Structure formats: C-alpha cells, structure tokens
Amino acid sequence: MESINPATGERIADIPAWDDAGLDRALEAVARATPAWRDTGFGERARLVRRAAAELRARLDEYAALITREMGKLLRESRAEIEKCAWGCEYYADHAEEFLRDERIATDAGTSYVACQPLGTVLAIMPWNFPFWQVFRFAATALMAGNTAVLKHASNVPGCALAIEDVFRRAGFPPDVFRALLIPTALVERVIADRRISAVTLTGSDGAGRHVAAAAGKHLKKTVLELGGSDAFVVLEDADLEEAATVGAAARMQNAGQSCIAAKRFVLVEAVAEPFLARFKERIRRLKPGDPMREETTLAPLAREDLRRQLHAQVTDSIAAGAKPLLGCEPLPGPGFYYAPSILDRVRPGMRAYEEELFGPVAIVLRARDEADALRLANDSRFGLGASVWTRDPAKGERLARAFEAGSCFVNGMVKSDPRLPFGGVKDSGYGRELSAHGIREFVNVKTVWVR
Ligand code: NDP
C-alpha cells in the first residue's frame, strides 16, 4: 500500500500489505467480537458512535490534513468531509433505534411482528475520493445496526484506513468491532468467500462492482453497490442562468471533479446554451490550481497519475471523434497530478466522453432542442446515480425529477448526500441504498416472528 502526495508526486509512506495469515488473524478477532456487539443495546452503541463523532471533531485538523496529503483534495473540502462524518455518526446515534424498532403487524397469530436484527460482519470495499465519508457513511449505519465491520480501503489511502480504525479505538469501541484490513485486491475474493463475512458493500467503479458482485453472488452474500455516475445537469429555457452557472461549476469541480455525484453532463436547451456557457466558462476559468493546503487554491490535483492519464485519454479520444474543447482539456505541467479545468462541447453518442464517467475537472456539454429532448438526453446514459434540473417553474422541475432515471433528483440544487435521505443508484450506478432508514435496513435480517 503506498501513499503518494498528489500535489507533489512525492512518496509519503509505504505500508506493507498483509499476507494470508495476517488476514486470517484479523477475521478471527472480528468474529470473536461479533456476538457481544450484536447483544449490545442501542443506548450503548449510540454512546460510542457519538464518541466517535466527538473524536472526529477533536482531531479535525489532523484528519483533514491526512486526507489532503494522501489524495490531494482541498484542505477546506477535507475539513468539511470530517464534519460530515461526525454529523452522520450523530444522526444514526439519534435515529437507529427508531429505524429498526419492531414493527407489529396484525395477522392470524396472537402476536406477529418484524424484528430487524444484525447480519454479522460486513465487508466494506471503499474508494479514495471521500476516504473518510464513504467509510463513515457505511460504518455509522452498520455499527448502529449491531453489525461488526471490516474495511478494505483503496490502496492509495492506507493512512486514512488506519486513522479511521483509530477513531473507533479512541472512542472506546470494544476491540475488533471495526478493523481495517491492509490487503491487496487479490485477497478480496477470499474475504468475500469466508464464512465469517455475512455481506459486502462496495463504493467505486462499475468494473470493481461487477467483480465483487460476481464473487458475492457465487458465495450468496448480500451486496450493496454504489458505483459511478454521469449525472446530468439540465438547464431549461426558464432557468436562473447566473445561479445555474455558479452551482454547476461547483457541482462539476468539487473534489477536482472526482465525485460520483458530480454534475458531469451539462444538458443545455439550445435557446440558453450560449448565455449559460458564457457564464459557466467564466466561473470555471477563474479556478486556481495550486497547493491544496493553501486557502487561496480552488482546484486540487487528481488523486493519482494513472487517473489523470485515463482522463486525458478519454478527452483526447473524444476530441478525435469530433468533440470541441472550449476550455482546458490538457494536463497541467509541473509536479503533481493537475489537470486543467475543462469544458468539452459538442459531445455525441459513441464518444468516450458520452459513454463513460469522466472522473476529473472536465464538464461535457450536450445540446438539447427542447425540454423533451433534454429529458431524453439526460436518461440516455448507462448510469443512473443523480440528476439535477434548473427552471423557475418548480412544478415543471418536479415533473422532470420524477422522470429522470436516477436515484437522487434535485430541482434547482446541487446533488448531494444527506444522512436523512436515501442515497444510491439505478442502472450501472449500482443497487441498494445507503443513509436514512433505507440504508440501515440493508444489512439486517428482516425477521418475521409469529406467536400463537
Ligand atoms: P476502483 O473502483 O478500482 O476502486 C475502488 C475500490 O475497489 C478500491 O478499494 C479498490 O482497491 C477496490 N477494487 C478494485 N477492483 C477490485 C476488484 N476486482 N475486487 C475487489 N475490490 C476491487 O476505482 P479506481 O480507484 O481505480 O478509480 C477508477 C475509476 O472508478 C474512476 O476513474 C471513477 O470513474 C470510478 N470511481 C468511482 C467512485 C465513486 O464514488 N463512485 C470512487 C472511485 C472511483 P484498490 O485500490 O486496491 O484497487
């Protein structure tokens, strides 16, 4: 496992990956901790999860700096990420019991009800783009439901994996209720197959999702998959163009464009395409790449050199096929894995930029004849994670929101996750939900109890 600072290209740390024996010891320790954690009441779990939130806040600066050093995002984004993890923990500490309460249902029994009980140990395979939030989003729910958890984090953020394990240790969790597994991808199938693992959740690319789902299917393990997205950002004729351009730029460029729910496809109704683009381009052009630790920097590097290479290949292949670069569309010279803030216009079906997820600071533009054509283009994607629509008519916006083939649809707002609302996708963006009452019920045995 290696940590490389994406802002400089310098190696920060090499952490040796575990072998089979190390993995086996960890799985055994977690298996031993599972029955007692399952029997811990909601009150005690909530107390510990709240302490994890307090721990995150107490060491916010330290954890935020670690995120920025390992995967490159702006320090203020890292700070916001830690805050959000603390919020997620507190939200589930407050609500898990109510979400999982027995549900009485009248039948021919004397009493019959549904009890939501923990499954056991859940394996979480997580990516580097929100290296704390993706993990806490899962862990706060799984732990509050009474499951134990093992984390296989992305290989480029081992420091974050160990720091997260430490958050739970410092918060006073019993040993081995949450463990980071420092293992390469080659060992993941072994973990999925292991009888001590009950279920699997993965956030990452659809390619990784397919491998993990196939392995989990073979071993009949429940999965939740939160995969990539290519969210449409639809601007209708009656949109507030100033606001749409400001929010659109933020929605595309957050985290240097490396977010599953970033606005990726700008679907513009022809009548407002040019005035929107003028405003949008102005905002994107103002972004300042630089040291992500510095306050004045507004565009961070990409997390890895290979990701930058992949993004540039997607862009150049699309240009060769007829797309028009409006801004940027090239790597930035100098140390670090920076890519110019970019806009790619005239993107058409068959081009890589149309068919694939662009995980970096590149907005693509699709022009629509009218509202119906905009809806058609928005839905013409193999992904279905999020979508947003901009219009001064909220009723029209809502109609489109209901017609989008996506898991989260926002009217006049940026797609974002919120612990109170379910989060997840349809089509190649995966299945299952995280967050809200829906998320916590993914990894429980929804048990029927019938008593005469
Ligand atoms: P991956 O999907 O490859 O990595 C995500 C996680 O899955 C990592 O922990 C990774 O481990 C693990 N993984 C990868 N392949 C397998 C496998 N066959 N079996 C088990 N686990 C696996 O993402 P990348 O980092 O390579 O990024 C590539 C692309 O994925 C991005 O350009 C973007 O399009 C998409 N992506 C989407 C994310 C999202 O939030 N939806 C997040 C990250 C990436 P390891 O690091 O050891 O390979």
Short mmCIF file of C-alpha atoms and ligand atoms in Angstrom, two decimals:
data_model
loop_
_atom_site.label_atom_id
_atom_site.label_comp_id
_atom_site.label_asym_id
_atom_site.label_seq_id
_atom_site.Cartn_x
_atom_site.Cartn_y
_atom_site.Cartn_z
CA MET A 1 0.00 0.00 0.00
CA GLU A 2 1.58 3.31 -0.94
CA SER A 3 0.75 6.88 -0.13
CA ILE A 4 1.87 9.42 -2.72
CA ASN A 5 1.16 13.12 -2.28
CA PRO A 6 -0.81 14.02 -5.45
CA ALA A 7 0.20 17.67 -5.19
CA THR A 8 3.91 16.88 -5.47
CA GLY A 9 4.19 13.28 -6.67
CA GLU A 10 6.33 12.51 -3.60
CA ARG A 11 6.04 9.24 -1.76
CA ILE A 12 4.81 9.77 1.80
CA ALA A 13 4.64 6.23 3.14
CA ASP A 14 4.85 2.59 2.21
CA ILE A 15 2.75 0.33 4.37
CA PRO A 16 3.33 -3.39 3.82
CA ALA A 17 0.20 -5.28 2.81
CA TRP A 18 -0.84 -8.26 4.92
CA ASP A 19 -0.39 -11.85 3.90
CA ASP A 20 -2.99 -14.62 4.27
CA ALA A 21 -2.08 -15.30 7.88
CA GLY A 22 -2.45 -11.65 8.90
CA LEU A 23 -5.84 -11.52 7.22
CA ASP A 24 -6.98 -14.68 8.92
CA ARG A 25 -5.99 -13.39 12.38
CA ALA A 26 -7.99 -10.19 11.83
CA LEU A 27 -11.09 -12.04 10.60
CA GLU A 28 -10.92 -14.37 13.58
CA ALA A 29 -10.62 -11.45 16.01
CA VAL A 30 -13.62 -9.70 14.45
CA ALA A 31 -15.64 -12.94 14.50
CA ARG A 32 -14.93 -13.23 18.23
CA ALA A 33 -16.08 -9.65 18.86
CA THR A 34 -19.31 -10.05 16.85
CA PRO A 35 -21.68 -11.82 19.29
CA ALA A 36 -21.06 -9.37 22.15
CA TRP A 37 -21.51 -6.35 19.83
CA ARG A 38 -24.72 -7.84 18.45
CA ASP A 39 -26.07 -8.07 22.01
CA THR A 40 -25.06 -4.52 22.97
CA GLY A 41 -28.13 -2.31 23.29
CA PHE A 42 -28.87 0.68 21.12
CA GLY A 43 -28.10 3.02 24.02
CA GLU A 44 -24.53 1.79 24.40
CA ARG A 45 -23.91 1.69 20.65
CA ALA A 46 -25.24 5.24 20.34
CA ARG A 47 -22.99 6.41 23.17
CA LEU A 48 -19.92 5.02 21.41
CA VAL A 49 -20.91 6.28 17.96
CA ARG A 50 -21.42 9.76 19.45
CA ARG A 51 -17.96 9.50 20.96
CA ALA A 52 -16.59 8.65 17.51
CA ALA A 53 -18.21 11.88 16.27
CA ALA A 54 -16.59 13.83 19.11
CA GLU A 55 -13.25 12.21 18.33
CA LEU A 56 -13.55 13.25 14.67
CA ARG A 57 -14.27 16.84 15.69
CA ALA A 58 -11.48 16.91 18.27
CA ARG A 59 -8.89 15.85 15.70
CA LEU A 60 -10.47 17.52 12.71
CA ASP A 61 -7.30 19.36 11.66
CA GLU A 62 -5.15 16.25 11.86
CA TYR A 63 -7.57 14.05 9.88
CA ALA A 64 -8.26 16.74 7.30
CA ALA A 65 -4.53 17.23 6.66
CA LEU A 66 -4.10 13.47 6.28
CA ILE A 67 -6.85 13.30 3.64
CA THR A 68 -5.32 16.18 1.69
CA ARG A 69 -1.83 14.69 1.87
CA GLU A 70 -2.95 11.25 0.70
CA MET A 71 -5.50 12.02 -2.01
CA GLY A 72 -4.98 15.68 -2.73
CA LYS A 73 -8.35 17.40 -2.18
CA LEU A 74 -8.51 21.00 -0.95
CA LEU A 75 -7.93 21.24 2.78
CA ARG A 76 -11.26 23.02 3.30
CA GLU A 77 -13.03 20.17 1.48
CA SER A 78 -11.24 17.69 3.76
CA ARG A 79 -12.39 19.64 6.80
CA ALA A 80 -15.98 19.63 5.54
CA GLU A 81 -15.69 15.89 4.96
CA ILE A 82 -14.71 15.23 8.58
CA GLU A 83 -17.58 17.44 9.78
CA LYS A 84 -19.99 15.46 7.64
CA CYS A 85 -18.73 12.16 9.10
CA ALA A 86 -19.40 13.49 12.60
CA TRP A 87 -22.91 14.55 11.53
CA GLY A 88 -23.57 11.09 10.01
CA CYS A 89 -22.48 9.40 13.25
CA GLU A 90 -24.70 11.65 15.37
CA TYR A 91 -27.64 11.20 13.04
CA TYR A 92 -27.55 7.42 13.35
CA ALA A 93 -26.83 7.55 17.08
CA ASP A 94 -30.07 9.54 17.37
CA HIS A 95 -32.25 7.57 14.94
CA ALA A 96 -31.05 3.97 14.51
CA GLU A 97 -33.24 2.58 17.26
CA GLU A 98 -36.37 4.17 15.80
CA PHE A 99 -35.47 2.93 12.28
CA LEU A 100 -35.02 -0.64 13.47
CA ARG A 101 -37.82 -0.84 16.02
CA ASP A 102 -40.02 -3.98 15.96
CA GLU A 103 -42.98 -3.49 13.67
CA ARG A 104 -46.21 -5.14 14.89
CA ILE A 105 -48.50 -6.45 12.14
CA ALA A 106 -51.95 -7.92 12.79
CA THR A 107 -52.36 -11.45 11.33
CA ASP A 108 -53.98 -14.71 12.43
CA ALA A 109 -51.29 -15.03 15.14
CA GLY A 110 -51.67 -13.99 18.74
CA THR A 111 -48.87 -11.59 18.00
CA SER A 112 -46.76 -11.19 14.89
CA TYR A 113 -44.08 -8.67 14.16
CA VAL A 114 -40.95 -7.84 12.17
CA ALA A 115 -37.64 -7.63 14.02
CA CYS A 116 -34.58 -6.13 12.28
CA GLN A 117 -31.51 -7.93 13.55
CA PRO A 118 -27.83 -7.62 12.63
CA LEU A 119 -26.39 -9.93 9.98
CA GLY A 120 -22.87 -10.35 11.43
CA THR A 121 -19.75 -8.86 9.87
CA VAL A 122 -19.96 -6.64 6.80
CA LEU A 123 -17.01 -6.18 4.43
CA ALA A 124 -16.75 -2.62 3.09
CA ILE A 125 -14.64 -2.04 -0.04
CA MET A 126 -14.16 1.69 -0.29
CA PRO A 127 -12.60 4.25 -2.65
CA TRP A 128 -10.18 7.09 -2.10
CA ASN A 129 -12.29 10.05 -3.29
CA PHE A 130 -14.01 10.71 0.05
CA PRO A 131 -11.73 8.47 2.08
CA PHE A 132 -13.42 9.23 5.43
CA TRP A 133 -17.02 9.96 4.40
CA GLN A 134 -17.52 6.86 2.24
CA VAL A 135 -16.40 4.74 5.19
CA PHE A 136 -18.40 6.55 7.89
CA ARG A 137 -21.50 6.63 5.69
CA PHE A 138 -21.42 2.85 5.83
CA ALA A 139 -19.89 2.31 9.28
CA ALA A 140 -22.25 4.52 11.29
CA THR A 141 -25.23 2.54 9.97
CA ALA A 142 -23.67 -0.92 10.10
CA LEU A 143 -22.34 -0.48 13.64
CA MET A 144 -25.56 1.08 14.97
CA ALA A 145 -27.48 -1.88 13.50
CA GLY A 146 -25.28 -4.20 15.58
CA ASN A 147 -23.01 -5.48 12.84
CA THR A 148 -19.24 -5.54 13.06
CA ALA A 149 -17.26 -4.25 10.09
CA VAL A 150 -14.04 -4.83 8.17
CA LEU A 151 -12.71 -2.24 5.76
CA LYS A 152 -10.72 -2.89 2.60
CA HIS A 153 -9.80 0.66 1.69
CA ALA A 154 -8.30 1.84 -1.62
CA SER A 155 -4.55 1.09 -1.82
CA ASN A 156 -3.60 4.78 -2.14
CA VAL A 157 -5.14 5.82 1.21
CA PRO A 158 -3.74 3.36 3.78
CA GLY A 159 -3.08 6.21 6.22
CA CYS A 160 -6.79 7.11 6.18
CA ALA A 161 -7.74 3.45 6.70
CA LEU A 162 -5.57 3.22 9.82
CA ALA A 163 -6.72 6.63 11.09
CA ILE A 164 -10.39 5.57 10.83
CA GLU A 165 -9.68 2.39 12.77
CA ASP A 166 -8.06 4.64 15.34
CA VAL A 167 -11.15 6.87 15.60
CA PHE A 168 -13.18 3.88 16.80
CA ARG A 169 -10.43 2.72 19.14
CA ARG A 170 -10.09 6.16 20.75
CA ALA A 171 -13.87 6.43 21.02
CA GLY A 172 -13.79 3.38 23.27
CA PHE A 173 -15.32 0.74 20.99
CA PRO A 174 -14.61 -2.83 22.06
CA PRO A 175 -11.54 -4.16 20.21
CA ASP A 176 -12.14 -5.67 16.76
CA VAL A 177 -15.67 -4.33 16.24
CA PHE A 178 -14.22 -2.30 13.36
CA ARG A 179 -10.99 -3.36 11.64
CA ALA A 180 -9.08 -2.08 8.64
CA LEU A 181 -7.72 -4.93 6.51
CA LEU A 182 -4.49 -3.93 4.81
CA ILE A 183 -4.91 -6.33 1.91
CA PRO A 184 -4.46 -6.11 -1.84
CA THR A 185 -7.42 -6.58 -4.19
CA ALA A 186 -6.15 -10.09 -4.95
CA LEU A 187 -7.24 -11.21 -1.46
CA VAL A 188 -10.72 -9.67 -1.57
CA GLU A 189 -12.47 -12.70 -3.05
CA ARG A 190 -11.07 -14.81 -0.23
CA VAL A 191 -12.66 -12.45 2.27
CA ILE A 192 -15.99 -12.48 0.45
CA ALA A 193 -15.96 -16.28 0.43
CA ASP A 194 -15.06 -16.51 4.12
CA ARG A 195 -17.89 -17.88 6.30
CA ARG A 196 -17.13 -15.18 8.91
CA ILE A 197 -18.29 -12.48 6.45
CA SER A 198 -22.05 -12.01 6.05
CA ALA A 199 -22.40 -9.23 3.48
CA VAL A 200 -20.43 -6.85 1.27
CA THR A 201 -20.74 -3.19 0.34
CA LEU A 202 -18.64 -1.50 -2.34
CA THR A 203 -18.31 2.08 -3.48
CA GLY A 204 -16.20 2.52 -6.59
CA SER A 205 -16.15 1.91 -10.33
CA ASP A 206 -18.70 -0.27 -12.08
CA GLY A 207 -15.83 -2.57 -13.09
CA ALA A 208 -14.92 -3.25 -9.47
CA GLY A 209 -18.64 -3.57 -8.69
CA ARG A 210 -19.09 -6.29 -11.30
CA HIS A 211 -16.16 -8.33 -9.90
CA VAL A 212 -17.33 -8.02 -6.33
CA ALA A 213 -20.98 -8.73 -7.15
CA ALA A 214 -19.96 -11.84 -9.10
CA ALA A 215 -17.86 -13.13 -6.20
CA ALA A 216 -20.58 -12.31 -3.68
CA GLY A 217 -23.16 -13.99 -5.90
CA LYS A 218 -21.05 -17.12 -6.05
CA HIS A 219 -20.98 -17.24 -2.25
CA LEU A 220 -24.58 -15.99 -1.81
CA LYS A 221 -23.64 -12.88 0.14
CA LYS A 222 -25.86 -9.81 0.13
CA THR A 223 -24.31 -6.77 -1.59
CA VAL A 224 -24.90 -3.05 -1.80
CA LEU A 225 -23.14 -1.36 -4.72
CA GLU A 226 -22.64 2.40 -5.01
CA LEU A 227 -20.89 2.74 -8.34
CA GLY A 228 -20.03 5.54 -10.69
CA GLY A 229 -22.31 8.14 -12.14
CA SER A 230 -22.51 10.53 -15.04
CA ASP A 231 -25.07 12.90 -13.61
CA ALA A 232 -26.99 15.19 -15.93
CA PHE A 233 -27.24 18.89 -15.05
CA VAL A 234 -30.20 20.06 -17.12
CA VAL A 235 -30.63 23.78 -17.83
CA LEU A 236 -34.08 24.67 -19.20
CA GLU A 237 -35.08 27.83 -21.03
CA ASP A 238 -36.54 29.50 -17.94
CA ALA A 239 -33.59 28.75 -15.61
CA ASP A 240 -31.86 31.37 -13.49
CA LEU A 241 -28.66 31.23 -15.54
CA GLU A 242 -26.46 33.08 -13.05
CA GLU A 243 -27.28 30.67 -10.27
CA ALA A 244 -27.22 27.61 -12.50
CA ALA A 245 -23.74 28.56 -13.74
CA THR A 246 -22.42 29.14 -10.21
CA VAL A 247 -23.83 25.92 -8.80
CA GLY A 248 -22.96 23.98 -11.97
CA ALA A 249 -19.31 24.99 -11.72
CA ALA A 250 -19.18 23.95 -8.05
CA ALA A 251 -21.05 20.71 -8.77
CA ARG A 252 -18.59 19.75 -11.52
CA MET A 253 -15.36 20.92 -9.89
CA GLN A 254 -15.84 19.81 -6.27
CA ASN A 255 -13.11 17.40 -5.24
CA ALA A 256 -11.33 18.18 -8.56
CA GLY A 257 -14.26 16.54 -10.31
CA GLN A 258 -13.71 13.20 -8.57
CA SER A 259 -17.14 12.64 -7.12
CA CYS A 260 -19.67 10.02 -8.14
CA ILE A 261 -22.47 12.63 -7.88
CA ALA A 262 -20.59 15.46 -9.58
CA ALA A 263 -22.55 17.14 -12.39
CA LYS A 264 -20.84 15.60 -15.42
CA ARG A 265 -23.13 16.06 -18.41
CA PHE A 266 -24.41 19.62 -18.91
CA VAL A 267 -27.61 19.19 -20.90
CA LEU A 268 -28.48 22.66 -22.23
CA VAL A 269 -31.65 23.62 -24.03
CA GLU A 270 -30.42 25.29 -27.23
CA ALA A 271 -32.14 28.64 -26.53
CA VAL A 272 -29.99 29.20 -23.41
CA ALA A 273 -26.91 27.17 -24.30
CA GLU A 274 -24.68 30.10 -25.30
CA PRO A 275 -25.65 32.51 -22.48
CA PHE A 276 -25.28 29.67 -19.94
CA LEU A 277 -21.91 28.61 -21.35
CA ALA A 278 -20.56 32.17 -21.26
CA ARG A 279 -21.35 32.40 -17.53
CA PHE A 280 -20.21 28.85 -16.80
CA LYS A 281 -16.90 29.26 -18.64
CA GLU A 282 -16.20 32.48 -16.77
CA ARG A 283 -16.54 30.67 -13.43
CA ILE A 284 -14.51 27.64 -14.48
CA ARG A 285 -11.75 29.83 -15.90
CA ARG A 286 -11.37 31.56 -12.53
CA LEU A 287 -10.34 28.32 -10.76
CA LYS A 288 -6.82 28.43 -9.36
CA PRO A 289 -4.88 25.17 -9.31
CA GLY A 290 -2.21 25.01 -6.60
CA ASP A 291 -1.18 23.62 -3.26
CA PRO A 292 -4.40 22.11 -1.81
CA MET A 293 -3.24 23.04 1.70
CA ARG A 294 -3.45 26.74 0.86
CA GLU A 295 -6.64 28.73 1.36
CA GLU A 296 -6.40 30.58 -1.98
CA THR A 297 -6.22 27.38 -4.06
CA THR A 298 -9.55 26.45 -5.66
CA LEU A 299 -8.61 23.46 -7.82
CA ALA A 300 -6.87 20.41 -6.39
CA PRO A 301 -4.79 17.81 -8.24
CA LEU A 302 -6.23 14.43 -9.24
CA ALA A 303 -5.57 11.66 -6.77
CA ARG A 304 -3.24 9.51 -8.90
CA GLU A 305 -1.13 9.84 -12.02
CA ASP A 306 -2.85 6.87 -13.72
CA LEU A 307 -6.26 8.51 -13.14
CA ARG A 308 -5.02 11.67 -14.85
CA ARG A 309 -3.71 9.63 -17.80
CA GLN A 310 -7.03 7.82 -18.08
CA LEU A 311 -9.00 11.08 -18.00
CA HIS A 312 -6.81 12.66 -20.68
CA ALA A 313 -7.18 9.62 -22.93
CA GLN A 314 -10.99 9.89 -22.61
CA VAL A 315 -10.78 13.58 -23.54
CA THR A 316 -8.37 13.22 -26.49
CA ASP A 317 -10.26 10.23 -27.92
CA SER A 318 -13.48 12.30 -27.77
CA ILE A 319 -11.81 15.27 -29.48
CA ALA A 320 -10.50 12.94 -32.20
CA ALA A 321 -14.11 11.79 -32.67
CA GLY A 322 -15.35 15.38 -33.14
CA ALA A 323 -15.89 16.92 -29.69
CA LYS A 324 -14.81 20.57 -29.31
CA PRO A 325 -12.56 21.71 -26.46
CA LEU A 326 -13.93 25.02 -25.14
CA LEU A 327 -11.50 25.35 -22.25
CA GLY A 328 -8.50 23.43 -20.89
CA CYS A 329 -8.63 19.75 -21.89
CA GLU A 330 -4.99 19.08 -21.02
CA PRO A 331 -2.82 18.06 -18.08
CA LEU A 332 -1.04 20.95 -16.36
CA PRO A 333 2.77 20.97 -16.47
CA GLY A 334 4.90 20.77 -13.34
CA PRO A 335 4.93 18.41 -10.40
CA GLY A 336 1.71 16.86 -9.10
CA PHE A 337 -1.21 15.36 -10.98
CA TYR A 338 -3.04 18.54 -12.00
CA TYR A 339 -5.49 18.72 -14.88
CA ALA A 340 -6.74 21.99 -16.36
CA PRO A 341 -10.31 22.96 -15.53
CA SER A 342 -12.01 21.97 -18.77
CA ILE A 343 -15.15 22.17 -20.88
CA LEU A 344 -15.77 19.81 -23.78
CA ASP A 345 -18.56 20.85 -26.15
CA ARG A 346 -20.41 19.06 -28.97
CA VAL A 347 -20.16 15.65 -27.29
CA ARG A 348 -22.17 12.99 -29.13
CA PRO A 349 -23.23 9.36 -28.65
CA GLY A 350 -20.42 6.91 -29.29
CA MET A 351 -17.71 9.25 -27.96
CA ARG A 352 -15.94 8.12 -24.78
CA ALA A 353 -16.97 11.34 -23.03
CA TYR A 354 -20.61 10.48 -23.76
CA GLU A 355 -20.47 6.80 -22.80
CA GLU A 356 -18.04 6.81 -19.85
CA GLU A 357 -17.73 8.51 -16.47
CA LEU A 358 -15.20 11.39 -16.55
CA PHE A 359 -13.65 11.43 -13.08
CA GLY A 360 -11.93 14.80 -13.12
CA PRO A 361 -12.45 18.52 -13.78
CA VAL A 362 -13.97 18.16 -17.27
CA ALA A 363 -17.55 19.29 -17.96
CA ILE A 364 -19.17 17.93 -21.10
CA VAL A 365 -21.88 19.78 -22.99
CA LEU A 366 -24.86 18.17 -24.71
CA ARG A 367 -27.27 20.45 -26.56
CA ALA A 368 -31.00 19.73 -26.49
CA ARG A 369 -33.72 21.07 -28.80
CA ASP A 370 -36.28 21.49 -26.04
CA GLU A 371 -37.37 20.11 -22.67
CA ALA A 372 -38.43 16.72 -24.04
CA ASP A 373 -35.10 16.34 -25.84
CA ALA A 374 -33.26 17.35 -22.64
CA LEU A 375 -35.06 14.61 -20.71
CA ARG A 376 -34.22 12.08 -23.43
CA LEU A 377 -30.51 13.05 -23.32
CA ALA A 378 -30.41 13.04 -19.51
CA ASN A 379 -31.74 9.48 -19.48
CA ASP A 380 -29.57 8.30 -22.39
CA SER A 381 -26.83 7.00 -20.09
CA ARG A 382 -25.93 3.62 -18.71
CA PHE A 383 -25.53 5.34 -15.33
CA GLY A 384 -28.35 6.45 -13.03
CA LEU A 385 -26.96 7.95 -9.84
CA GLY A 386 -28.12 11.58 -9.66
CA ALA A 387 -29.54 14.37 -11.82
CA SER A 388 -30.48 18.00 -11.38
CA VAL A 389 -32.71 20.33 -13.34
CA TRP A 390 -32.79 24.14 -13.41
CA THR A 391 -36.04 26.00 -14.04
CA ARG A 392 -38.01 28.86 -12.48
CA ASP A 393 -41.10 26.62 -12.52
CA PRO A 394 -40.78 24.19 -9.56
CA ALA A 395 -43.77 22.10 -10.71
CA LYS A 396 -42.11 21.51 -14.08
CA GLY A 397 -38.84 20.73 -12.25
CA GLU A 398 -40.58 18.18 -10.10
CA ARG A 399 -42.17 16.55 -13.13
CA LEU A 400 -38.72 16.10 -14.66
CA ALA A 401 -37.25 14.95 -11.36
CA ARG A 402 -39.81 12.14 -11.32
CA ALA A 403 -39.00 11.26 -14.94
CA PHE A 404 -35.20 11.04 -14.54
CA GLU A 405 -33.78 7.51 -14.36
CA ALA A 406 -31.62 8.18 -11.31
CA GLY A 407 -31.51 7.55 -7.57
CA SER A 408 -31.40 11.22 -6.49
CA CYS A 409 -33.03 14.05 -8.45
CA PHE A 410 -32.67 17.68 -7.40
CA VAL A 411 -34.59 20.72 -8.67
CA ASN A 412 -32.60 23.99 -8.59
CA GLY A 413 -29.97 22.45 -6.35
CA MET A 414 -26.73 20.51 -6.47
CA VAL A 415 -26.97 16.75 -5.98
CA LYS A 416 -25.57 15.97 -2.55
CA SER A 417 -25.84 13.22 0.01
CA ASP A 418 -27.61 13.85 3.30
CA PRO A 419 -27.90 11.32 6.15
CA ARG A 420 -31.66 11.99 6.31
CA LEU A 421 -32.25 10.96 2.66
CA PRO A 422 -31.55 7.68 0.87
CA PHE A 423 -28.54 7.58 -1.43
CA GLY A 424 -27.79 5.16 -4.27
CA GLY A 425 -28.37 4.50 -7.93
CA VAL A 426 -30.09 2.55 -10.65
CA LYS A 427 -28.73 1.04 -13.89
CA ASP A 428 -24.90 0.75 -13.92
CA SER A 429 -24.69 3.03 -10.87
CA GLY A 430 -25.48 0.04 -8.70
CA TYR A 431 -28.20 -1.08 -6.34
CA GLY A 432 -29.21 -0.86 -2.73
CA ARG A 433 -29.32 2.31 -0.68
CA GLU A 434 -27.16 3.98 1.91
CA LEU A 435 -28.22 6.55 4.52
CA SER A 436 -31.68 7.24 6.01
CA ALA A 437 -33.90 4.43 7.30
CA HIS A 438 -33.46 2.66 3.94
CA GLY A 439 -29.67 2.43 4.35
CA ILE A 440 -29.69 0.92 7.81
CA ARG A 441 -32.13 -1.80 6.73
CA GLU A 442 -29.77 -3.12 4.01
CA PHE A 443 -27.63 -5.08 6.41
CA VAL A 444 -30.18 -6.57 8.78
CA ASN A 445 -32.16 -9.78 8.89
CA VAL A 446 -35.74 -8.57 8.47
CA LYS A 447 -37.12 -11.32 10.63
CA THR A 448 -40.79 -12.38 10.92
CA VAL A 449 -41.77 -13.52 14.42
CA TRP A 450 -45.17 -15.26 14.70
CA VAL A 451 -46.55 -16.37 18.05
CA ARG A 452 -49.91 -18.08 18.58
P1 NDP B 1 -11.89 1.23 -8.20
O1 NDP B 1 -13.31 1.02 -8.38
O2 NDP B 1 -10.94 0.32 -8.89
O3 NDP B 1 -11.54 1.19 -6.62
C1 NDP B 1 -12.49 1.30 -5.58
C2 NDP B 1 -12.22 0.25 -4.52
O4 NDP B 1 -12.46 -1.05 -5.06
C3 NDP B 1 -10.78 0.22 -4.03
O5 NDP B 1 -10.75 -0.14 -2.67
C4 NDP B 1 -10.17 -0.86 -4.89
O6 NDP B 1 -9.00 -1.40 -4.32
C5 NDP B 1 -11.28 -1.86 -4.93
N1 NDP B 1 -11.25 -2.78 -6.07
C6 NDP B 1 -10.92 -2.51 -7.36
N2 NDP B 1 -11.06 -3.61 -8.13
C7 NDP B 1 -11.50 -4.59 -7.32
C8 NDP B 1 -11.80 -5.97 -7.52
N3 NDP B 1 -11.70 -6.55 -8.71
N4 NDP B 1 -12.19 -6.69 -6.47
C9 NDP B 1 -12.30 -6.12 -5.25
N5 NDP B 1 -12.02 -4.84 -4.99
C10 NDP B 1 -11.61 -4.07 -6.01
O7 NDP B 1 -11.54 2.73 -8.56
P2 NDP B 1 -10.18 3.40 -9.07
O8 NDP B 1 -9.50 3.97 -7.90
O9 NDP B 1 -9.34 2.54 -9.91
O10 NDP B 1 -10.80 4.53 -9.98
C11 NDP B 1 -11.17 4.20 -11.31
C12 NDP B 1 -12.48 4.84 -11.69
O11 NDP B 1 -13.51 4.38 -10.83
C13 NDP B 1 -12.55 6.34 -11.53
O12 NDP B 1 -11.95 6.98 -12.60
C14 NDP B 1 -14.03 6.56 -11.41
O13 NDP B 1 -14.60 6.57 -12.69
C15 NDP B 1 -14.51 5.36 -10.65
N6 NDP B 1 -14.66 5.62 -9.20
C16 NDP B 1 -15.91 5.93 -8.73
C17 NDP B 1 -16.08 6.22 -7.40
C18 NDP B 1 -17.42 6.57 -6.86
O14 NDP B 1 -17.51 7.28 -5.86
N7 NDP B 1 -18.49 6.06 -7.44
C19 NDP B 1 -14.97 6.26 -6.45
C20 NDP B 1 -13.71 5.89 -7.05
C21 NDP B 1 -13.59 5.59 -8.37
P3 NDP B 1 -7.53 -0.95 -4.85
O15 NDP B 1 -7.40 0.50 -4.56
O16 NDP B 1 -6.63 -1.79 -4.03
O17 NDP B 1 -7.50 -1.25 -6.31
#
